[in-house]
Tab-separated table of N, CA and C in Angstrom:
chain	number	residue	atom	x	y	z
A	263	MET	N	115.532	114.335	44.877
A	263	MET	CA	115.621	112.861	44.394
A	263	MET	C	116.348	112.891	43.331
A	264	LYS	N	117.316	111.459	42.893
A	264	LYS	CA	117.969	111.486	41.899
A	264	LYS	C	116.976	110.719	40.781
A	265	LYS	N	117.397	110.817	39.406
A	265	LYS	CA	116.617	110.463	38.460
A	265	LYS	C	116.033	108.783	38.668
A	266	ASP	N	117.108	108.235	39.184
A	266	ASP	CA	116.983	106.746	39.322
A	266	ASP	C	115.881	106.652	40.312
A	267	GLU	N	115.954	107.295	41.422
A	267	GLU	CA	115.142	107.011	42.678
A	267	GLU	C	113.608	107.288	42.141
A	268	LYS	N	113.562	108.256	41.401
A	268	LYS	CA	112.045	108.655	40.798
A	268	LYS	C	111.676	107.463	39.709
A	269	GLU	N	112.228	106.881	38.977
A	269	GLU	CA	112.003	106.028	38.228
A	269	GLU	C	111.658	104.397	38.872
A	270	PHE	N	112.612	104.694	39.993
A	270	PHE	CA	112.290	102.969	40.814
A	270	PHE	C	110.749	103.347	41.566
A	271	GLU	N	110.902	104.276	42.226
A	271	GLU	CA	109.552	104.491	42.743
A	271	GLU	C	108.217	104.535	41.764
A	272	ARG	N	108.369	105.235	40.714
A	272	ARG	CA	107.299	104.782	39.606
A	272	ARG	C	106.715	103.857	39.405
A	273	MET	N	108.114	102.929	39.182
A	273	MET	CA	108.091	101.196	39.030
A	273	MET	C	106.914	100.528	39.903
A	274	VAL	N	107.925	100.965	41.233
A	274	VAL	CA	107.227	100.419	42.283
A	274	VAL	C	105.433	100.460	42.414
A	275	HIS	N	104.977	101.506	42.605
A	275	HIS	CA	103.868	101.929	42.472
A	275	HIS	C	103.136	101.543	41.191
A	276	ALA	N	103.509	101.558	40.062
A	276	ALA	CA	102.837	100.844	38.952
A	276	ALA	C	102.813	99.216	38.999
A	277	TYR	N	103.766	98.550	39.573
A	277	TYR	CA	103.643	97.296	39.883
A	277	TYR	C	103.590	96.720	41.464
A	278	LYS	N	103.182	97.349	42.197
A	278	LYS	CA	103.196	96.992	43.834
A	278	LYS	C	102.085	95.564	43.918
A	279	SER	N	101.034	95.702	43.173
A	279	SER	CA	100.179	94.810	43.367
A	279	SER	C	100.559	93.386	42.959
A	280	THR	N	101.591	93.433	41.619
A	280	THR	CA	102.213	92.036	41.178
A	280	THR	C	103.401	91.694	42.111
A	281	ILE	N	103.881	92.751	43.125
A	281	ILE	CA	104.861	91.968	43.804
A	281	ILE	C	104.454	91.590	44.943
A	282	TYR	N	103.201	92.250	45.478
A	282	TYR	CA	102.211	91.902	46.646
A	282	TYR	C	101.662	90.508	46.366
A	283	THR	N	100.934	90.069	45.370
A	283	THR	CA	100.384	88.770	44.749
A	283	THR	C	101.321	87.802	45.186
A	284	VAL	N	102.816	87.823	44.850
A	284	VAL	CA	103.535	87.060	44.631
A	284	VAL	C	103.862	86.969	45.814
A	285	CYS	N	104.239	87.734	47.002
A	285	CYS	CA	104.436	87.723	48.519
A	285	CYS	C	103.045	86.816	49.241
A	286	TYR	N	102.190	87.647	48.528
A	286	TYR	CA	100.878	86.681	49.414
A	286	TYR	C	100.945	85.383	49.343
A	287	MET	N	101.403	84.671	48.060
A	287	MET	CA	101.432	83.420	47.598
A	287	MET	C	102.453	82.488	48.599
A	288	PHE	N	103.573	83.302	48.850
A	288	PHE	CA	104.501	82.578	49.791
A	288	PHE	C	104.650	82.656	50.928
A	289	SER	N	103.295	83.158	51.481
A	289	SER	CA	103.164	83.974	52.918
A	289	SER	C	102.121	82.979	53.700
A	290	LYS	N	102.135	82.889	55.010
A	290	LYS	CA	101.116	82.367	56.001
A	290	LYS	C	100.248	83.405	56.756
A	291	ASP	N	101.166	84.645	56.658
A	291	ASP	CA	100.193	85.579	57.470
A	291	ASP	C	100.436	87.274	57.005
A	292	GLN	N	100.099	87.937	57.296
A	292	GLN	CA	100.209	89.361	56.925
A	292	GLN	C	101.470	89.987	57.148
A	293	ASP	N	102.503	89.739	58.363
A	293	ASP	CA	103.324	90.173	58.654
A	293	ASP	C	104.465	89.240	57.833
A	294	GLU	N	104.203	88.043	57.361
A	294	GLU	CA	105.250	87.487	56.479
A	294	GLU	C	105.070	88.193	55.084
A	295	VAL	N	103.827	88.773	54.480
A	295	VAL	CA	103.587	88.968	53.742
A	295	VAL	C	104.548	90.384	53.441
A	296	ASN	N	104.122	91.332	54.230
A	296	ASN	CA	105.018	92.402	54.425
A	296	ASN	C	106.747	92.276	54.917
A	297	ASP	N	107.114	91.515	55.215
A	297	ASP	CA	108.419	91.110	55.044
A	297	ASP	C	108.810	90.750	54.109
A	298	LEU	N	108.268	89.748	53.558
A	298	LEU	CA	108.429	89.278	51.743
A	298	LEU	C	108.695	90.595	50.928
A	299	PHE	N	107.865	91.347	50.834
A	299	PHE	CA	107.557	92.395	50.128
A	299	PHE	C	108.664	93.328	50.091
A	300	GLN	N	109.062	93.596	51.510
A	300	GLN	CA	110.607	94.544	51.682
A	300	GLN	C	111.830	93.904	50.911
A	301	GLU	N	111.483	92.385	51.347
A	301	GLU	CA	113.133	92.010	50.773
A	301	GLU	C	112.593	91.914	49.381
A	302	VAL	N	111.474	91.949	48.626
A	302	VAL	CA	111.797	91.945	47.286
A	302	VAL	C	111.885	93.604	46.728
A	303	LEU	N	111.276	94.666	47.840
A	303	LEU	CA	111.729	95.997	47.293
A	303	LEU	C	113.269	96.155	47.378
A	304	ILE	N	113.917	95.814	48.478
A	304	ILE	CA	115.190	95.556	48.496
A	304	ILE	C	116.072	95.217	47.391
A	305	ASN	N	115.643	93.955	46.973
A	305	ASN	CA	116.312	93.338	46.119
A	305	ASN	C	116.155	93.800	44.641
A	306	LEU	N	114.990	94.254	44.263
A	306	LEU	CA	114.694	95.228	43.050
A	306	LEU	C	115.567	96.444	42.991
A	307	TRP	N	115.880	97.366	43.982
A	307	TRP	CA	116.330	98.217	44.215
A	307	TRP	C	118.010	97.914	43.890
A	308	LEU	N	118.545	96.910	44.502
A	308	LEU	CA	120.067	96.535	44.214
A	308	LEU	C	120.066	95.900	42.878
A	309	SER	N	118.974	95.570	41.963
A	309	SER	CA	119.372	95.130	40.497
A	309	SER	C	118.915	96.121	39.776
A	310	PHE	N	118.265	97.002	40.294
A	310	PHE	CA	117.747	98.163	39.259
A	310	PHE	C	118.502	98.682	38.332
A	311	GLY	N	119.505	99.464	38.603
A	311	GLY	CA	120.611	99.690	37.698
A	311	GLY	C	121.242	98.921	36.846
A	312	THR	N	121.126	97.628	36.874
A	312	THR	CA	121.585	96.850	36.036
A	312	THR	C	120.521	96.016	34.990
A	313	PHE	N	119.374	96.296	35.240
A	313	PHE	CA	117.880	95.856	34.549
A	313	PHE	C	118.226	96.674	33.224
A	314	GLU	N	118.232	96.117	31.542
A	314	GLU	CA	118.666	96.248	30.634
A	314	GLU	C	117.572	96.553	29.597
A	315	GLY	N	116.667	95.560	30.050
A	315	GLY	CA	115.554	96.197	29.428
A	315	GLY	C	115.417	94.995	28.337
A	316	ARG	N	115.967	94.243	28.456
A	316	ARG	CA	116.347	92.836	27.203
A	316	ARG	C	114.672	91.956	27.288
A	317	SER	N	114.251	92.015	28.453
A	317	SER	CA	112.721	91.539	28.507
A	317	SER	C	111.461	92.548	29.151
A	318	ASP	N	110.352	92.518	29.033
A	318	ASP	CA	109.425	92.922	29.898
A	318	ASP	C	109.952	93.661	31.143
A	319	ILE	N	109.547	94.727	31.598
A	319	ILE	CA	109.770	95.370	33.030
A	319	ILE	C	108.869	94.154	34.191
A	320	ARG	N	107.713	93.862	33.629
A	320	ARG	CA	106.421	93.005	34.270
A	320	ARG	C	107.193	91.984	34.546
A	321	THR	N	107.948	91.133	33.789
A	321	THR	CA	108.657	89.719	33.702
A	321	THR	C	109.848	89.983	34.565
A	322	TRP	N	110.712	90.928	34.265
A	322	TRP	CA	111.620	91.007	35.468
A	322	TRP	C	111.246	90.969	36.806
A	323	ILE	N	110.159	91.789	37.236
A	323	ILE	CA	109.473	92.158	38.203
A	323	ILE	C	109.610	90.734	38.939
A	324	TYR	N	108.588	89.935	38.136
A	324	TYR	CA	108.034	88.612	38.522
A	324	TYR	C	109.048	87.704	38.831
A	325	ARG	N	110.245	87.892	38.033
A	325	ARG	CA	111.097	87.071	38.376
A	325	ARG	C	112.187	87.102	39.302
A	326	VAL	N	112.451	88.427	39.852
A	326	VAL	CA	112.845	88.975	40.694
A	326	VAL	C	112.099	88.570	42.284
A	327	SER	N	111.058	88.872	42.004
A	327	SER	CA	110.049	88.433	43.311
A	327	SER	C	109.696	87.040	43.647
A	328	LEU	N	109.782	86.349	42.631
A	328	LEU	CA	109.689	84.699	42.874
A	328	LEU	C	110.793	84.697	43.177
A	329	ASN	N	111.998	84.948	42.956
A	329	ASN	CA	113.618	84.329	43.278
A	329	ASN	C	113.506	84.590	44.680
A	330	VAL	N	113.404	85.846	45.041
A	330	VAL	CA	113.338	86.213	46.475
A	330	VAL	C	112.441	85.257	46.853
A	331	CYS	N	111.464	85.188	46.954
A	331	CYS	CA	110.366	84.285	47.718
A	331	CYS	C	110.588	83.316	47.802
A	332	VAL	N	110.999	82.284	46.755
A	332	VAL	CA	111.719	81.104	46.985
A	332	VAL	C	112.704	80.525	47.959
A	333	SER	N	113.593	81.599	47.513
A	333	SER	CA	115.029	81.501	48.327
A	333	SER	C	114.559	81.548	49.713
A	334	ILE	N	113.693	82.428	50.073
A	334	ILE	CA	113.269	82.681	51.799
A	334	ILE	C	112.611	81.335	52.262
A	335	ASP	N	111.714	81.313	51.187
A	335	ASP	CA	110.986	79.905	51.489
A	335	ASP	C	111.863	78.424	51.890
A	336	ARG	N	112.827	78.463	50.996
A	336	ARG	CA	113.607	77.264	51.213
A	336	ARG	C	114.443	77.487	52.546
A	337	LYS	N	114.759	78.675	53.037
A	337	LYS	CA	115.539	79.055	54.085
A	337	LYS	C	114.635	78.822	55.255
A	338	LYS	N	113.480	78.875	55.147
A	338	LYS	CA	112.548	78.354	56.066
A	338	LYS	C	112.125	77.147	56.385
A	339	ARG	N	112.248	76.496	55.503
A	339	ARG	CA	111.830	75.117	55.254
A	339	ARG	C	113.565	74.121	55.891
A	340	LYS	N	114.585	75.052	55.547
A	340	LYS	CA	115.880	74.086	56.255
A	340	LYS	C	115.806	74.494	57.638
A	341	ALA	N	115.288	76.027	57.803
A	341	ALA	CA	115.586	76.140	59.358
A	341	ALA	C	114.546	75.094	60.263
A	342	GLY	N	113.583	74.577	59.998
A	342	GLY	CA	112.431	74.183	60.471
A	342	GLY	C	111.411	74.761	61.055
A	343	ARG	N	110.346	73.955	61.404
A	343	ARG	CA	109.118	74.594	62.437
A	343	ARG	C	109.363	76.012	63.286
A	344	ARG	N	108.500	76.703	63.228
A	344	ARG	CA	108.641	77.782	64.338
A	344	ARG	C	107.166	77.843	64.702
A	345	ILE	N	107.324	78.169	66.212
A	345	ILE	CA	105.758	78.410	66.880
A	345	ILE	C	105.591	79.627	66.486
A	346	PRO	N	104.338	79.988	65.810
A	346	PRO	CA	104.024	81.166	65.783
A	346	PRO	C	103.191	81.761	67.047
A	347	LEU	N	103.035	83.018	67.311
A	347	LEU	CA	102.016	83.743	68.299
A	347	LEU	C	101.093	83.843	68.142
A	348	GLU	N	99.906	83.329	69.057
A	348	GLU	CA	98.461	83.330	68.529
A	348	GLU	C	98.022	84.884	68.844
A	349	MET	N	97.545	84.950	68.163
A	349	MET	CA	96.601	86.574	67.937
A	349	MET	C	94.922	86.178	67.996
A	350	ASP	N	94.676	87.285	68.639
A	350	ASP	CA	93.299	87.225	68.548
A	350	ASP	C	92.239	87.907	67.115
A	351	ILE	N	92.913	88.121	66.385
A	351	ILE	CA	92.515	88.779	65.025
A	351	ILE	C	93.362	87.865	64.055
A	352	ASN	N	92.437	87.536	62.753
A	352	ASN	CA	93.647	87.139	61.794
A	352	ASN	C	93.129	87.998	60.065
A	353	PRO	N	94.211	88.788	59.671
A	353	PRO	CA	93.563	89.540	58.815
A	353	PRO	C	93.069	88.544	57.480
A	354	PHE	N	93.768	87.146	57.587
A	354	PHE	CA	93.533	86.634	56.294
A	354	PHE	C	92.124	85.718	56.356
A	355	GLU	N	91.415	86.268	57.445
A	355	GLU	CA	90.066	85.181	57.522
A	355	GLU	C	89.009	86.346	57.369
A	356	GLU	N	88.410	86.068	56.157
A	356	GLU	CA	86.988	86.806	55.924
A	356	GLU	C	85.582	86.000	56.006
A	357	THR	N	84.589	86.508	55.767
A	357	THR	CA	83.468	85.921	56.127
A	357	THR	C	82.728	85.478	54.908
A	358	ASP	N	82.874	86.478	53.865
A	358	ASP	CA	82.344	86.055	52.604
A	358	ASP	C	82.641	85.015	51.908
A	359	SER	N	81.902	84.243	51.200
A	359	SER	CA	82.158	83.066	50.330
A	359	SER	C	83.359	83.088	49.570
A	360	ASN	N	83.413	84.082	48.791
A	360	ASN	CA	84.569	84.385	47.812
A	360	ASN	C	85.647	84.427	48.854
A	361	SER	N	85.859	84.961	49.698
A	361	SER	CA	86.880	85.285	50.873
A	361	SER	C	87.329	83.935	50.985
A	362	ARG	N	86.517	82.921	51.369
A	362	ARG	CA	86.692	81.454	52.100
A	362	ARG	C	87.236	80.609	51.092
A	363	GLN	N	86.520	80.821	49.922
A	363	GLN	CA	87.213	80.338	48.529
A	363	GLN	C	88.451	80.543	47.975
A	364	MET	N	89.279	81.800	48.312
A	364	MET	CA	90.271	82.327	47.616
A	364	MET	C	91.058	81.998	49.079
A	365	GLU	N	91.049	81.806	50.374
A	365	GLU	CA	91.727	80.942	51.487
A	365	GLU	C	91.963	79.955	51.043
A	366	MET	N	91.057	79.193	50.778
A	366	MET	CA	91.031	77.563	50.587
A	366	MET	C	92.032	77.439	49.526
A	367	LEU	N	91.867	77.950	48.020
A	367	LEU	CA	92.970	78.034	47.061
A	367	LEU	C	94.297	78.422	47.367
A	368	ARG	N	94.480	79.453	48.476
A	368	ARG	CA	95.891	79.580	48.983
A	368	ARG	C	96.182	78.501	49.486
A	369	LYS	N	95.768	78.452	50.706
A	369	LYS	CA	96.256	77.307	51.041
A	369	LYS	C	96.598	75.947	50.491
A	370	ARG	N	95.514	75.508	49.535
A	370	ARG	CA	96.094	74.278	48.454
A	370	ARG	C	97.276	74.994	47.826
A	371	ILE	N	97.555	76.041	47.309
A	371	ILE	CA	98.673	76.312	46.464
A	371	ILE	C	100.093	76.354	47.415
A	372	SER	N	99.894	76.839	48.745
A	372	SER	CA	101.113	76.582	49.553
A	372	SER	C	101.150	75.419	49.991
A	373	LYS	N	100.579	74.435	49.382
A	373	LYS	CA	101.233	73.011	49.983
A	373	LYS	C	101.896	72.428	48.456
A	374	LEU	N	101.885	73.248	47.677
A	374	LEU	CA	102.696	72.716	46.121
A	374	LEU	C	104.153	73.306	46.545
A	375	ALA	N	104.983	72.528	45.655
A	375	ALA	CA	106.714	72.673	45.782
A	375	ALA	C	106.436	74.410	44.945
A	376	PRO	N	107.508	74.801	45.581
A	376	PRO	CA	107.807	76.292	45.184
A	376	PRO	C	107.720	76.776	43.783
A	377	PHE	N	108.472	75.900	42.950
A	377	PHE	CA	108.374	75.883	41.094
A	377	PHE	C	106.855	76.012	40.937
A	378	ASP	N	105.962	75.050	41.346
A	378	ASP	CA	104.610	75.093	41.105
A	378	ASP	C	103.790	75.844	41.511
A	379	ARG	N	104.483	76.576	42.412
A	379	ARG	CA	103.421	77.650	42.967
A	379	ARG	C	103.410	78.806	42.337
A	380	ALA	N	105.097	79.030	41.648
A	380	ALA	CA	105.259	80.124	40.974
A	380	ALA	C	104.295	80.033	39.592
A	381	VAL	N	104.199	79.006	39.160
A	381	VAL	CA	103.612	78.415	37.824
A	381	VAL	C	101.997	79.021	37.794
A	382	ILE	N	101.607	78.300	39.134
A	382	ILE	CA	100.077	78.486	39.123
A	382	ILE	C	99.695	79.935	39.542
A	383	MET	N	100.616	80.772	40.329
A	383	MET	CA	100.607	82.006	41.110
A	383	MET	C	100.545	82.831	39.638
A	384	LEU	N	101.481	82.629	38.637
A	384	LEU	CA	101.619	83.732	37.406
A	384	LEU	C	100.228	82.950	36.309
A	385	TRP	N	99.886	82.163	36.526
A	385	TRP	CA	99.073	81.708	35.486
A	385	TRP	C	97.506	82.286	35.909
A	386	LEU	N	97.398	82.111	37.586
A	386	LEU	CA	96.201	82.890	38.015
A	386	LEU	C	96.171	84.586	37.863
A	387	GLU	N	97.636	85.264	37.505
A	387	GLU	CA	97.359	86.251	37.236
A	387	GLU	C	97.470	86.453	35.830
A	388	ASN	N	96.594	85.808	34.949
A	388	ASN	CA	96.463	85.721	33.491
A	388	ASN	C	97.529	85.991	32.314
A	389	MET	N	98.592	85.493	33.078
A	389	MET	CA	99.692	85.489	31.957
A	389	MET	C	99.794	84.622	30.958
A	390	SER	N	100.111	84.955	29.534
A	390	SER	CA	100.373	83.830	28.693
A	390	SER	C	101.238	82.745	29.043
A	391	TYR	N	100.854	81.733	28.533
A	391	TYR	CA	102.181	80.250	28.720
A	391	TYR	C	103.753	81.230	28.152
A	392	ASP	N	103.652	82.038	27.125
A	392	ASP	CA	105.071	82.383	26.872
A	392	ASP	C	105.432	83.145	27.920
A	393	ASP	N	104.754	83.942	28.248
A	393	ASP	CA	105.064	85.142	29.227
A	393	ASP	C	105.715	83.950	30.660
A	394	ILE	N	104.715	83.101	31.285
A	394	ILE	CA	105.422	82.017	32.349
A	394	ILE	C	106.328	81.702	32.022
A	395	GLY	N	106.144	80.860	30.620
A	395	GLY	CA	107.635	80.574	30.335
A	395	GLY	C	109.063	81.252	30.504
A	396	ALA	N	109.071	82.684	30.438
A	396	ALA	CA	110.013	83.622	30.499
A	396	ALA	C	110.132	84.020	31.841
A	397	VAL	N	109.268	83.762	32.693
A	397	VAL	CA	109.610	84.197	34.111
A	397	VAL	C	110.276	83.085	34.362
A	398	VAL	N	109.801	82.036	34.424
A	398	VAL	CA	110.024	80.516	35.142
A	398	VAL	C	111.540	80.091	34.570
A	399	GLY	N	111.610	80.335	33.226
A	399	GLY	CA	112.659	79.769	32.273
A	399	GLY	C	112.174	78.132	31.684
A	400	ILE	N	111.302	78.077	31.536
A	400	ILE	CA	110.760	77.037	30.836
A	400	ILE	C	110.191	77.292	29.524
A	401	SER	N	109.807	75.836	28.469
A	401	SER	CA	108.974	76.829	27.017
A	401	SER	C	107.359	76.706	27.463
A	402	ALA	N	107.063	77.268	26.658
A	402	ALA	CA	105.691	77.722	26.931
A	402	ALA	C	104.694	75.989	26.826
A	403	LYS	N	105.079	74.889	25.933
A	403	LYS	CA	104.753	73.634	26.210
A	403	LYS	C	104.775	73.129	27.177
A	404	ASN	N	105.923	73.479	28.085
A	404	ASN	CA	106.534	72.505	29.430
A	404	ASN	C	105.292	73.103	30.240
A	405	VAL	N	104.965	74.551	30.448
A	405	VAL	CA	104.222	75.360	31.155
A	405	VAL	C	102.721	75.089	31.015
A	406	SER	N	102.372	74.377	29.715
A	406	SER	CA	101.135	73.814	29.665
A	406	SER	C	101.012	72.609	30.123
A	407	VAL	N	101.857	71.687	30.252
A	407	VAL	CA	102.123	70.263	30.696
A	407	VAL	C	102.058	70.561	32.782
A	408	ARG	N	102.955	71.482	32.904
A	408	ARG	CA	103.129	71.778	34.277
A	408	ARG	C	101.815	71.994	34.657
A	409	LEU	N	100.921	72.791	34.312
A	409	LEU	CA	99.841	73.441	34.777
A	409	LEU	C	98.641	72.541	34.814
A	410	TYR	N	99.039	71.696	33.627
A	410	TYR	CA	97.711	70.341	33.853
A	410	TYR	C	97.995	69.662	34.925
A	411	ARG	N	99.167	69.278	35.087
A	411	ARG	CA	99.637	68.331	36.701
A	411	ARG	C	99.388	69.325	37.674
A	412	ILE	N	99.631	70.376	37.791
A	412	ILE	CA	99.425	70.982	39.141
A	412	ILE	C	97.718	71.274	39.074
A	413	LYS	N	96.979	71.538	38.289
A	413	LYS	CA	95.713	71.528	38.532
A	413	LYS	C	94.867	70.429	39.635
A	414	GLU	N	95.744	69.288	38.441
A	414	GLU	CA	95.382	67.738	39.004
A	414	GLU	C	95.532	67.794	40.596
A	415	GLN	N	96.842	67.990	41.003
A	415	GLN	CA	96.979	67.927	42.281
A	415	GLN	C	96.132	68.879	43.283
A	416	LEU	N	95.852	70.158	42.772
A	416	LEU	CA	95.044	70.844	43.635
A	416	LEU	C	93.689	70.060	43.707
A	417	ARG	N	93.232	69.857	42.798
A	417	ARG	CA	92.015	68.980	42.826
A	417	ARG	C	91.935	67.825	43.776
A	418	ASN	N	92.939	67.330	43.774
A	418	ASN	CA	92.962	65.759	44.677
A	418	ASN	C	93.382	66.067	46.084
A	419	MET	N	93.560	67.502	46.452
A	419	MET	CA	93.649	68.043	47.759
A	419	MET	C	92.781	67.984	48.572
A	420	SER	N	92.895	67.274	49.659
A	420	SER	CA	91.408	67.531	50.445
A	420	SER	C	91.438	68.741	51.376
A	421	ASP	N	90.275	68.935	51.848
A	421	ASP	CA	89.910	70.254	52.317
A	421	ASP	C	89.672	69.675	54.097
A	422	GLY	N	90.019	68.750	54.470
A	422	GLY	CA	89.696	68.697	55.738
A	422	GLY	C	90.201	69.527	56.831
A	423	ALA	N	89.498	68.983	58.237
A	423	ALA	CA	89.995	70.349	59.217
A	423	ALA	C	91.472	70.184	59.934
A	424	GLY	N	92.135	69.423	59.414
A	424	GLY	CA	93.648	69.093	59.526
A	424	GLY	C	94.565	70.266	58.922
A	425	ASP	N	93.780	70.371	57.329
A	425	ASP	CA	94.462	71.094	56.344
A	425	ASP	C	95.017	72.679	56.943
A	426	LYS	N	96.026	72.948	56.583
A	426	LYS	CA	96.386	74.262	56.849
A	426	LYS	C	97.477	74.896	55.766
């Protein structure tokens, strides 16, 4: 195995949960998470040789992951609605209270605009406002303002039976 391949493999192993989290926030089911994860890995590999280290590797991974997920999300929205295949099992469905609350939060976040989804997801990952700003390309002050507005939007969303 070449040096670059080994370095890439180590990077993916170290940051796979970061990549997975981004993909999870932009998906509706496990298959979509897996597809997004694969697309992110392809894009990371294609640009791995050009990463110059001007930013933290984690910031770069977030930026690539978000760009891929937002781009695919836009394409899906343009393509229109698809009718999903109904399955008897749902890997996203959990029975304990924490899992239900996490799923409710994920559903609410999925209703946000892609940029706002990215900001709140990074905040939920305990990133600093400066780091969030570096990933999404806005100032830390702007991150603060956007987070306040996003949290208000999430609070005001209903949890009626029709929400998905």
